[in-house]
Amino acid sequence: MTDRTQKSRKGHAYIVVSTNVQMREKAAYELACSFVCEQGDEFPCLECRSCREVFSGIHPDVAEITRKTDDKGKIKKEILVEQIRQMAADAYVRPQQAERKVYIIKEADLMNIQAQNAALKIFEEPPAYAVFILCSDSEESLLPTVRSRCAVIRVKGEKETEVSSLAEEYITLAAKKNQAELSAFFGKNESIDAERMGAFIESVRICLYNAATGKKNYSGFSKNDAFRLLSLCDRAEEYLRLNVGVKHIVGLFCVLTI
Ligand SMILES: [Zn+2]
C-alpha cells in the first residue's frame, strides 16, 4: 500500500480509483490485508495466512460484492440495493478471525442510486470494526454524498505510468537541446490521442514545476527553460481546449521546445 496517512487514520470507507481493473483490485486486496494481517504492522506482510486468505478470496472476514447473474447466467448490469442491504446487515455480525471486517465492492460505480444510498447509510454509521473498500474507474461516478464519506486512493494505471515516463523523456531531451533527437521523439509519438496528450502536458507540467523549484535536477536544464516550457504548456493546453488537431500540438512542442 502506498498511502501511509490514509491507513494510519484507519478510516471506514475508501474508494480505490483506477481505470485499470486488475491494478485497482490488487490495491483493494492489499488495503484489505492491512486490516486483517496477523503481523499487525502498519503495512501488511502479504505472506501470513490471513493475507494469503484475502488474495485467495477465502478470508472469513473479507467479503466481496460483485454483480449477480440472472437466471439465464447473464451478469446483471448493476449492483442492486438488496446486495448492499445484505452487506449492511452482515456488517453488524462481529468478525470471526480478525479484528476488522472488510467489504470490497468491486465496480462500485455500478451500484445503482438506491444501492448507493443504502451504502451511504452504513458508511455514515458503521460498526467500529467495519471497513468498506469501493473499486471504481473514477470517484466522479459515485454520488457526491458517498464520495464525501470515503478516502480516495488513486492507483496509477499503466497508461499514466507510460505518459509520465514520456514526459520525463521529453524533459531530458529538452535539456540536451538536441533538435534531431527531439524531432525523432515526437515523430515516434505523433499518433498520440487527445486524452493522452492532455495527460502528457499535465505530466510535463509536474516535471517542469519540479525543475523550476529545484526539487529535481535535469542536467543542462535551467529554471528559465522550465518557465519558458511552462508557458508552452499553457499554449498547448489552450489549443487542446480549442480542439486543434493533436498533430499540430505535437508540432508545436517539436518546434518551440529548444
Ligand atoms: Zn499478513
PDB file of N, CA, C and O in Angstrom, residues 155-221:
ATOM      1  N   VAL A 155      -4.787   4.732  -7.779  1.00  0.00           N
ATOM      2  CA  VAL A 155      -3.780   3.764  -8.200  1.00  0.00           C
ATOM      3  C   VAL A 155      -3.317   4.175  -9.578  1.00  0.00           C
ATOM      4  O   VAL A 155      -4.130   4.445 -10.455  1.00  0.00           O
ATOM      5  N   LYS A 156      -2.028   4.238  -9.750  1.00  0.00           N
ATOM      6  CA  LYS A 156      -1.514   4.614 -11.072  1.00  0.00           C
ATOM      7  C   LYS A 156      -1.701   3.475 -12.051  1.00  0.00           C
ATOM      8  O   LYS A 156      -1.274   2.358 -11.804  1.00  0.00           O
ATOM      9  N   GLY A 157      -2.368   3.764 -13.154  1.00  0.00           N
ATOM     10  CA  GLY A 157      -2.556   2.753 -14.181  1.00  0.00           C
ATOM     11  C   GLY A 157      -1.353   2.710 -15.106  1.00  0.00           C
ATOM     12  O   GLY A 157      -0.500   3.591 -15.059  1.00  0.00           O
ATOM     13  N   GLU A 158      -1.300   1.704 -15.958  1.00  0.00           N
ATOM     14  CA  GLU A 158      -0.181   1.585 -16.898  1.00  0.00           C
ATOM     15  C   GLU A 158      -0.095   2.817 -17.786  1.00  0.00           C
ATOM     16  O   GLU A 158       0.963   3.304 -18.094  1.00  0.00           O
ATOM     17  N   LYS A 159      -1.282   3.282 -18.194  1.00  0.00           N
ATOM     18  CA  LYS A 159      -1.359   4.415 -19.106  1.00  0.00           C
ATOM     19  C   LYS A 159      -0.672   5.644 -18.494  1.00  0.00           C
ATOM     20  O   LYS A 159       0.125   6.295 -19.135  1.00  0.00           O
ATOM     21  N   GLU A 160      -1.003   5.907 -17.217  1.00  0.00           N
ATOM     22  CA  GLU A 160      -0.422   7.076 -16.566  1.00  0.00           C
ATOM     23  C   GLU A 160       1.087   6.942 -16.414  1.00  0.00           C
ATOM     24  O   GLU A 160       1.825   7.891 -16.592  1.00  0.00           O
ATOM     25  N   THR A 161       1.521   5.714 -16.063  1.00  0.00           N
ATOM     26  CA  THR A 161       2.953   5.477 -15.896  1.00  0.00           C
ATOM     27  C   THR A 161       3.657   5.705 -17.226  1.00  0.00           C
ATOM     28  O   THR A 161       4.707   6.322 -17.293  1.00  0.00           O
ATOM     29  N   GLU A 162       3.008   5.224 -18.304  1.00  0.00           N
ATOM     30  CA  GLU A 162       3.577   5.365 -19.637  1.00  0.00           C
ATOM     31  C   GLU A 162       3.677   6.847 -19.996  1.00  0.00           C
ATOM     32  O   GLU A 162       4.705   7.315 -20.470  1.00  0.00           O
ATOM     33  N   VAL A 163       2.593   7.591 -19.740  1.00  0.00           N
ATOM     34  CA  VAL A 163       2.575   9.005 -20.078  1.00  0.00           C
ATOM     35  C   VAL A 163       3.628   9.770 -19.270  1.00  0.00           C
ATOM     36  O   VAL A 163       4.353  10.601 -19.804  1.00  0.00           O
ATOM     37  N   SER A 164       3.752   9.442 -17.973  1.00  0.00           N
ATOM     38  CA  SER A 164       4.713  10.213 -17.188  1.00  0.00           C
ATOM     39  C   SER A 164       6.148   9.865 -17.560  1.00  0.00           C
ATOM     40  O   SER A 164       7.027  10.705 -17.464  1.00  0.00           O
ATOM     41  N   SER A 165       6.372   8.636 -18.036  1.00  0.00           N
ATOM     42  CA  SER A 165       7.743   8.347 -18.485  1.00  0.00           C
ATOM     43  C   SER A 165       8.027   9.059 -19.810  1.00  0.00           C
ATOM     44  O   SER A 165       9.160   9.453 -20.083  1.00  0.00           O
ATOM     45  N   LEU A 166       6.978   9.267 -20.625  1.00  0.00           N
ATOM     46  CA  LEU A 166       7.135  10.077 -21.841  1.00  0.00           C
ATOM     47  C   LEU A 166       7.534  11.502 -21.478  1.00  0.00           C
ATOM     48  O   LEU A 166       8.400  12.105 -22.116  1.00  0.00           O
ATOM     49  N   ALA A 167       6.879  12.034 -20.455  1.00  0.00           N
ATOM     50  CA  ALA A 167       7.164  13.406 -20.025  1.00  0.00           C
ATOM     51  C   ALA A 167       8.614  13.530 -19.549  1.00  0.00           C
ATOM     52  O   ALA A 167       9.307  14.486 -19.905  1.00  0.00           O
ATOM     53  N   GLU A 168       9.063  12.543 -18.788  1.00  0.00           N
ATOM     54  CA  GLU A 168      10.449  12.544 -18.314  1.00  0.00           C
ATOM     55  C   GLU A 168      11.427  12.529 -19.489  1.00  0.00           C
ATOM     56  O   GLU A 168      12.413  13.260 -19.506  1.00  0.00           O
ATOM     57  N   GLU A 169      11.092  11.675 -20.462  1.00  0.00           N
ATOM     58  CA  GLU A 169      11.956  11.549 -21.634  1.00  0.00           C
ATOM     59  C   GLU A 169      12.017  12.890 -22.375  1.00  0.00           C
ATOM     60  O   GLU A 169      13.084  13.328 -22.815  1.00  0.00           O
ATOM     61  N   TYR A 170      10.854  13.524 -22.487  1.00  0.00           N
ATOM     62  CA  TYR A 170      10.769  14.816 -23.169  1.00  0.00           C
ATOM     63  C   TYR A 170      11.662  15.860 -22.498  1.00  0.00           C
ATOM     64  O   TYR A 170      12.453  16.535 -23.149  1.00  0.00           O
ATOM     65  N   ILE A 171      11.566  15.970 -21.174  1.00  0.00           N
ATOM     66  CA  ILE A 171      12.355  16.982 -20.456  1.00  0.00           C
ATOM     67  C   ILE A 171      13.849  16.685 -20.591  1.00  0.00           C
ATOM     68  O   ILE A 171      14.667  17.590 -20.760  1.00  0.00           O
ATOM     69  N   THR A 172      14.188  15.402 -20.531  1.00  0.00           N
ATOM     70  CA  THR A 172      15.594  15.022 -20.669  1.00  0.00           C
ATOM     71  C   THR A 172      16.128  15.442 -22.041  1.00  0.00           C
ATOM     72  O   THR A 172      17.220  15.991 -22.157  1.00  0.00           O
ATOM     73  N   LEU A 173      15.299  15.225 -23.086  1.00  0.00           N
ATOM     74  CA  LEU A 173      15.708  15.628 -24.433  1.00  0.00           C
ATOM     75  C   LEU A 173      15.743  17.143 -24.560  1.00  0.00           C
ATOM     76  O   LEU A 173      16.641  17.702 -25.196  1.00  0.00           O
ATOM     77  N   ALA A 174      14.776  17.818 -23.934  1.00  0.00           N
ATOM     78  CA  ALA A 174      14.744  19.275 -23.971  1.00  0.00           C
ATOM     79  C   ALA A 174      16.015  19.827 -23.319  1.00  0.00           C
ATOM     80  O   ALA A 174      16.594  20.811 -23.785  1.00  0.00           O
ATOM     81  N   ALA A 175      16.466  19.176 -22.248  1.00  0.00           N
ATOM     82  CA  ALA A 175      17.662  19.618 -21.540  1.00  0.00           C
ATOM     83  C   ALA A 175      18.914  19.438 -22.398  1.00  0.00           C
ATOM     84  O   ALA A 175      19.825  20.243 -22.366  1.00  0.00           O
ATOM     85  N   LYS A 176      18.924  18.375 -23.207  1.00  0.00           N
ATOM     86  CA  LYS A 176      20.084  18.108 -24.063  1.00  0.00           C
ATOM     87  C   LYS A 176      20.174  19.084 -25.231  1.00  0.00           C
ATOM     88  O   LYS A 176      21.215  19.219 -25.863  1.00  0.00           O
ATOM     89  N   LYS A 177      19.063  19.730 -25.526  1.00  0.00           N
ATOM     90  CA  LYS A 177      18.977  20.720 -26.609  1.00  0.00           C
ATOM     91  C   LYS A 177      19.459  20.154 -27.953  1.00  0.00           C
ATOM     92  O   LYS A 177      20.162  20.808 -28.707  1.00  0.00           O
ATOM     93  N   ASN A 178      19.071  18.939 -28.203  1.00  0.00           N
ATOM     94  CA  ASN A 178      19.408  18.303 -29.476  1.00  0.00           C
ATOM     95  C   ASN A 178      18.127  18.172 -30.302  1.00  0.00           C
ATOM     96  O   ASN A 178      17.280  17.325 -30.036  1.00  0.00           O
ATOM     97  N   GLN A 179      17.993  19.054 -31.290  1.00  0.00           N
ATOM     98  CA  GLN A 179      16.759  19.121 -32.066  1.00  0.00           C
ATOM     99  C   GLN A 179      16.462  17.816 -32.803  1.00  0.00           C
ATOM    100  O   GLN A 179      15.315  17.386 -32.882  1.00  0.00           O
ATOM    101  N   ALA A 180      17.484  17.170 -33.328  1.00  0.00           N
ATOM    102  CA  ALA A 180      17.280  15.938 -34.100  1.00  0.00           C
ATOM    103  C   ALA A 180      16.653  14.857 -33.222  1.00  0.00           C
ATOM    104  O   ALA A 180      15.676  14.205 -33.617  1.00  0.00           O
ATOM    105  N   GLU A 181      17.181  14.709 -32.000  1.00  0.00           N
ATOM    106  CA  GLU A 181      16.636  13.691 -31.091  1.00  0.00           C
ATOM    107  C   GLU A 181      15.212  14.031 -30.675  1.00  0.00           C
ATOM    108  O   GLU A 181      14.351  13.168 -30.576  1.00  0.00           O
ATOM    109  N   LEU A 182      14.998  15.325 -30.461  1.00  0.00           N
ATOM    110  CA  LEU A 182      13.666  15.769 -30.057  1.00  0.00           C
ATOM    111  C   LEU A 182      12.653  15.509 -31.180  1.00  0.00           C
ATOM    112  O   LEU A 182      11.545  15.035 -30.936  1.00  0.00           O
ATOM    113  N   SER A 183      13.053  15.797 -32.428  1.00  0.00           N
ATOM    114  CA  SER A 183      12.167  15.550 -33.572  1.00  0.00           C
ATOM    115  C   SER A 183      11.863  14.064 -33.694  1.00  0.00           C
ATOM    116  O   SER A 183      10.726  13.673 -33.970  1.00  0.00           O
ATOM    117  N   ALA A 184      12.884  13.242 -33.470  1.00  0.00           N
ATOM    118  CA  ALA A 184      12.684  11.790 -33.553  1.00  0.00           C
ATOM    119  C   ALA A 184      11.697  11.332 -32.475  1.00  0.00           C
ATOM    120  O   ALA A 184      10.815  10.512 -32.734  1.00  0.00           O
ATOM    121  N   PHE A 185      11.841  11.910 -31.276  1.00  0.00           N
ATOM    122  CA  PHE A 185      10.941  11.573 -30.168  1.00  0.00           C
ATOM    123  C   PHE A 185       9.492  11.906 -30.530  1.00  0.00           C
ATOM    124  O   PHE A 185       8.590  11.073 -30.360  1.00  0.00           O
ATOM    125  N   PHE A 186       9.270  13.109 -31.067  1.00  0.00           N
ATOM    126  CA  PHE A 186       7.887  13.468 -31.416  1.00  0.00           C
ATOM    127  C   PHE A 186       7.394  12.714 -32.649  1.00  0.00           C
ATOM    128  O   PHE A 186       6.205  12.429 -32.771  1.00  0.00           O
ATOM    129  N   GLY A 187       8.315  12.380 -33.544  1.00  0.00           N
ATOM    130  CA  GLY A 187       7.942  11.573 -34.707  1.00  0.00           C
ATOM    131  C   GLY A 187       7.388  10.225 -34.264  1.00  0.00           C
ATOM    132  O   GLY A 187       6.371   9.740 -34.756  1.00  0.00           O
ATOM    133  N   LYS A 188       8.058   9.671 -33.269  1.00  0.00           N
ATOM    134  CA  LYS A 188       7.676   8.355 -32.750  1.00  0.00           C
ATOM    135  C   LYS A 188       6.312   8.421 -32.040  1.00  0.00           C
ATOM    136  O   LYS A 188       5.572   7.455 -32.016  1.00  0.00           O
ATOM    137  N   ASN A 189       6.007   9.585 -31.463  1.00  0.00           N
ATOM    138  CA  ASN A 189       4.781   9.708 -30.660  1.00  0.00           C
ATOM    139  C   ASN A 189       3.718  10.592 -31.296  1.00  0.00           C
ATOM    140  O   ASN A 189       2.810  11.066 -30.614  1.00  0.00           O
ATOM    141  N   GLU A 190       3.801  10.786 -32.618  1.00  0.00           N
ATOM    142  CA  GLU A 190       2.888  11.763 -33.227  1.00  0.00           C
ATOM    143  C   GLU A 190       1.435  11.268 -33.276  1.00  0.00           C
ATOM    144  O   GLU A 190       0.516  12.066 -33.414  1.00  0.00           O
ATOM    145  N   SER A 191       1.221   9.963 -33.121  1.00  0.00           N
ATOM    146  CA  SER A 191      -0.154   9.470 -33.208  1.00  0.00           C
ATOM    147  C   SER A 191      -0.864   9.407 -31.852  1.00  0.00           C
ATOM    148  O   SER A 191      -1.920   8.797 -31.709  1.00  0.00           O
ATOM    149  N   ILE A 192      -0.296  10.063 -30.871  1.00  0.00           N
ATOM    150  CA  ILE A 192      -0.888  10.165 -29.533  1.00  0.00           C
ATOM    151  C   ILE A 192      -2.303  10.774 -29.633  1.00  0.00           C
ATOM    152  O   ILE A 192      -2.551  11.631 -30.480  1.00  0.00           O
ATOM    153  N   ASP A 193      -3.243  10.268 -28.821  1.00  0.00           N
ATOM    154  CA  ASP A 193      -4.611  10.844 -28.911  1.00  0.00           C
ATOM    155  C   ASP A 193      -4.762  12.032 -27.953  1.00  0.00           C
ATOM    156  O   ASP A 193      -3.857  12.328 -27.166  1.00  0.00           O
ATOM    157  N   ALA A 194      -5.904  12.708 -28.064  1.00  0.00           N
ATOM    158  CA  ALA A 194      -6.100  13.963 -27.319  1.00  0.00           C
ATOM    159  C   ALA A 194      -6.042  13.731 -25.809  1.00  0.00           C
ATOM    160  O   ALA A 194      -5.454  14.515 -25.071  1.00  0.00           O
ATOM    161  N   GLU A 195      -6.628  12.608 -25.372  1.00  0.00           N
ATOM    162  CA  GLU A 195      -6.659  12.337 -23.931  1.00  0.00           C
ATOM    163  C   GLU A 195      -5.244  12.155 -23.381  1.00  0.00           C
ATOM    164  O   GLU A 195      -4.882  12.701 -22.340  1.00  0.00           O
ATOM    165  N   ARG A 196      -4.455  11.379 -24.132  1.00  0.00           N
ATOM    166  CA  ARG A 196      -3.087  11.147 -23.670  1.00  0.00           C
ATOM    167  C   ARG A 196      -2.234  12.402 -23.802  1.00  0.00           C
ATOM    168  O   ARG A 196      -1.326  12.624 -23.012  1.00  0.00           O
ATOM    169  N   MET A 197      -2.558  13.217 -24.820  1.00  0.00           N
ATOM    170  CA  MET A 197      -1.840  14.488 -24.952  1.00  0.00           C
ATOM    171  C   MET A 197      -2.103  15.351 -23.716  1.00  0.00           C
ATOM    172  O   MET A 197      -1.185  15.956 -23.160  1.00  0.00           O
ATOM    173  N   GLY A 198      -3.358  15.386 -23.291  1.00  0.00           N
ATOM    174  CA  GLY A 198      -3.716  16.152 -22.082  1.00  0.00           C
ATOM    175  C   GLY A 198      -2.938  15.653 -20.874  1.00  0.00           C
ATOM    176  O   GLY A 198      -2.374  16.435 -20.107  1.00  0.00           O
ATOM    177  N   ALA A 199      -2.867  14.331 -20.732  1.00  0.00           N
ATOM    178  CA  ALA A 199      -2.146  13.732 -19.604  1.00  0.00           C
ATOM    179  C   ALA A 199      -0.644  13.994 -19.731  1.00  0.00           C
ATOM    180  O   ALA A 199       0.041  14.240 -18.733  1.00  0.00           O
ATOM    181  N   PHE A 200      -0.158  13.963 -20.966  1.00  0.00           N
ATOM    182  CA  PHE A 200       1.265  14.240 -21.213  1.00  0.00           C
ATOM    183  C   PHE A 200       1.608  15.661 -20.754  1.00  0.00           C
ATOM    184  O   PHE A 200       2.574  15.876 -20.016  1.00  0.00           O
ATOM    185  N   ILE A 201       0.784  16.621 -21.178  1.00  0.00           N
ATOM    186  CA  ILE A 201       1.041  18.022 -20.806  1.00  0.00           C
ATOM    187  C   ILE A 201       1.024  18.166 -19.273  1.00  0.00           C
ATOM    188  O   ILE A 201       1.881  18.825 -18.692  1.00  0.00           O
ATOM    189  N   GLU A 202       0.067  17.511 -18.662  1.00  0.00           N
ATOM    190  CA  GLU A 202      -0.033  17.581 -17.199  1.00  0.00           C
ATOM    191  C   GLU A 202       1.238  17.031 -16.526  1.00  0.00           C
ATOM    192  O   GLU A 202       1.764  17.629 -15.589  1.00  0.00           O
ATOM    193  N   SER A 203       1.715  15.901 -17.050  1.00  0.00           N
ATOM    194  CA  SER A 203       2.932  15.290 -16.507  1.00  0.00           C
ATOM    195  C   SER A 203       4.152  16.172 -16.747  1.00  0.00           C
ATOM    196  O   SER A 203       5.012  16.307 -15.880  1.00  0.00           O
ATOM    197  N   VAL A 204       4.215  16.759 -17.964  1.00  0.00           N
ATOM    198  CA  VAL A 204       5.330  17.657 -18.282  1.00  0.00           C
ATOM    199  C   VAL A 204       5.326  18.828 -17.304  1.00  0.00           C
ATOM    200  O   VAL A 204       6.363  19.228 -16.768  1.00  0.00           O
ATOM    201  N   ARG A 205       4.134  19.332 -17.044  1.00  0.00           N
ATOM    202  CA  ARG A 205       3.981  20.454 -16.122  1.00  0.00           C
ATOM    203  C   ARG A 205       4.550  20.118 -14.734  1.00  0.00           C
ATOM    204  O   ARG A 205       5.222  20.935 -14.120  1.00  0.00           O
ATOM    205  N   ILE A 206       4.284  18.909 -14.271  1.00  0.00           N
ATOM    206  CA  ILE A 206       4.801  18.489 -12.956  1.00  0.00           C
ATOM    207  C   ILE A 206       6.340  18.436 -12.986  1.00  0.00           C
ATOM    208  O   ILE A 206       7.007  18.954 -12.088  1.00  0.00           O
ATOM    209  N   CYS A 207       6.879  17.854 -14.079  1.00  0.00           N
ATOM    210  CA  CYS A 207       8.344  17.796 -14.224  1.00  0.00           C
ATOM    211  C   CYS A 207       8.928  19.209 -14.226  1.00  0.00           C
ATOM    212  O   CYS A 207       9.943  19.473 -13.577  1.00  0.00           O
ATOM    213  N   LEU A 208       8.278  20.114 -14.978  1.00  0.00           N
ATOM    214  CA  LEU A 208       8.787  21.485 -15.101  1.00  0.00           C
ATOM    215  C   LEU A 208       8.708  22.201 -13.758  1.00  0.00           C
ATOM    216  O   LEU A 208       9.619  22.938 -13.385  1.00  0.00           O
ATOM    217  N   TYR A 209       7.631  21.962 -13.074  1.00  0.00           N
ATOM    218  CA  TYR A 209       7.455  22.588 -11.768  1.00  0.00           C
ATOM    219  C   TYR A 209       8.562  22.111 -10.827  1.00  0.00           C
ATOM    220  O   TYR A 209       9.174  22.902 -10.117  1.00  0.00           O
ATOM    221  N   ASN A 210       8.843  20.806 -10.867  1.00  0.00           N
ATOM    222  CA  ASN A 210       9.920  20.241 -10.039  1.00  0.00           C
ATOM    223  C   ASN A 210      11.280  20.826 -10.418  1.00  0.00           C
ATOM    224  O   ASN A 210      12.125  21.067  -9.556  1.00  0.00           O
ATOM    225  N   ALA A 211      11.467  21.050 -11.734  1.00  0.00           N
ATOM    226  CA  ALA A 211      12.732  21.622 -12.197  1.00  0.00           C
ATOM    227  C   ALA A 211      12.842  23.082 -11.756  1.00  0.00           C
ATOM    228  O   ALA A 211      13.889  23.529 -11.290  1.00  0.00           O
ATOM    229  N   ALA A 212      11.731  23.818 -11.876  1.00  0.00           N
ATOM    230  CA  ALA A 212      11.744  25.248 -11.554  1.00  0.00           C
ATOM    231  C   ALA A 212      11.948  25.489 -10.059  1.00  0.00           C
ATOM    232  O   ALA A 212      12.541  26.481  -9.658  1.00  0.00           O
ATOM    233  N   THR A 213      11.478  24.564  -9.247  1.00  0.00           N
ATOM    234  CA  THR A 213      11.600  24.755  -7.800  1.00  0.00           C
ATOM    235  C   THR A 213      12.817  24.026  -7.224  1.00  0.00           C
ATOM    236  O   THR A 213      13.013  24.001  -6.011  1.00  0.00           O
ATOM    237  N   GLY A 214      13.599  23.425  -8.116  1.00  0.00           N
ATOM    238  CA  GLY A 214      14.819  22.757  -7.667  1.00  0.00           C
ATOM    239  C   GLY A 214      14.595  21.408  -7.015  1.00  0.00           C
ATOM    240  O   GLY A 214      15.509  20.801  -6.466  1.00  0.00           O
ATOM    241  N   LYS A 215      13.340  20.904  -7.081  1.00  0.00           N
ATOM    242  CA  LYS A 215      13.061  19.596  -6.487  1.00  0.00           C
ATOM    243  C   LYS A 215      13.750  18.501  -7.276  1.00  0.00           C
ATOM    244  O   LYS A 215      14.054  17.443  -6.755  1.00  0.00           O
ATOM    245  N   LYS A 216      13.881  18.765  -8.576  1.00  0.00           N
ATOM    246  CA  LYS A 216      14.524  17.762  -9.408  1.00  0.00           C
ATOM    247  C   LYS A 216      15.479  18.467 -10.352  1.00  0.00           C
ATOM    248  O   LYS A 216      15.193  19.563 -10.829  1.00  0.00           O
ATOM    249  N   ASN A 217      16.610  17.831 -10.591  1.00  0.00           N
ATOM    250  CA  ASN A 217      17.594  18.456 -11.444  1.00  0.00           C
ATOM    251  C   ASN A 217      17.746  17.671 -12.746  1.00  0.00           C
ATOM    252  O   ASN A 217      18.079  16.500 -12.741  1.00  0.00           O
ATOM    253  N   TYR A 218      17.420  18.343 -13.860  1.00  0.00           N
ATOM    254  CA  TYR A 218      17.663  17.732 -15.169  1.00  0.00           C
ATOM    255  C   TYR A 218      18.909  18.397 -15.717  1.00  0.00           C
ATOM    256  O   TYR A 218      18.901  19.620 -15.935  1.00  0.00           O
ATOM    257  N   SER A 219      19.929  17.603 -15.891  1.00  0.00           N
ATOM    258  CA  SER A 219      21.220  18.161 -16.305  1.00  0.00           C
ATOM    259  C   SER A 219      21.100  19.004 -17.583  1.00  0.00           C
ATOM    260  O   SER A 219      20.577  18.539 -18.600  1.00  0.00           O
ATOM    261  N   GLY A 220      21.560  20.249 -17.508  1.00  0.00           N
ATOM    262  CA  GLY A 220      21.535  21.142 -18.665  1.00  0.00           C
ATOM    263  C   GLY A 220      20.251  21.939 -18.789  1.00  0.00           C
ATOM    264  O   GLY A 220      20.083  22.728 -19.715  1.00  0.00           O
ATOM    265  N   PHE A 221      19.356  21.753 -17.850  1.00  0.00           N
ATOM    266  CA  PHE A 221      18.045  22.400 -17.929  1.00  0.00           C
ATOM    267  C   PHE A 221      17.972  23.508 -16.879  1.00  0.00           C
ATOM    268  O   PHE A 221      18.080  23.244 -15.679  1.00  0.00           O
TER     269      PHE A 221
END
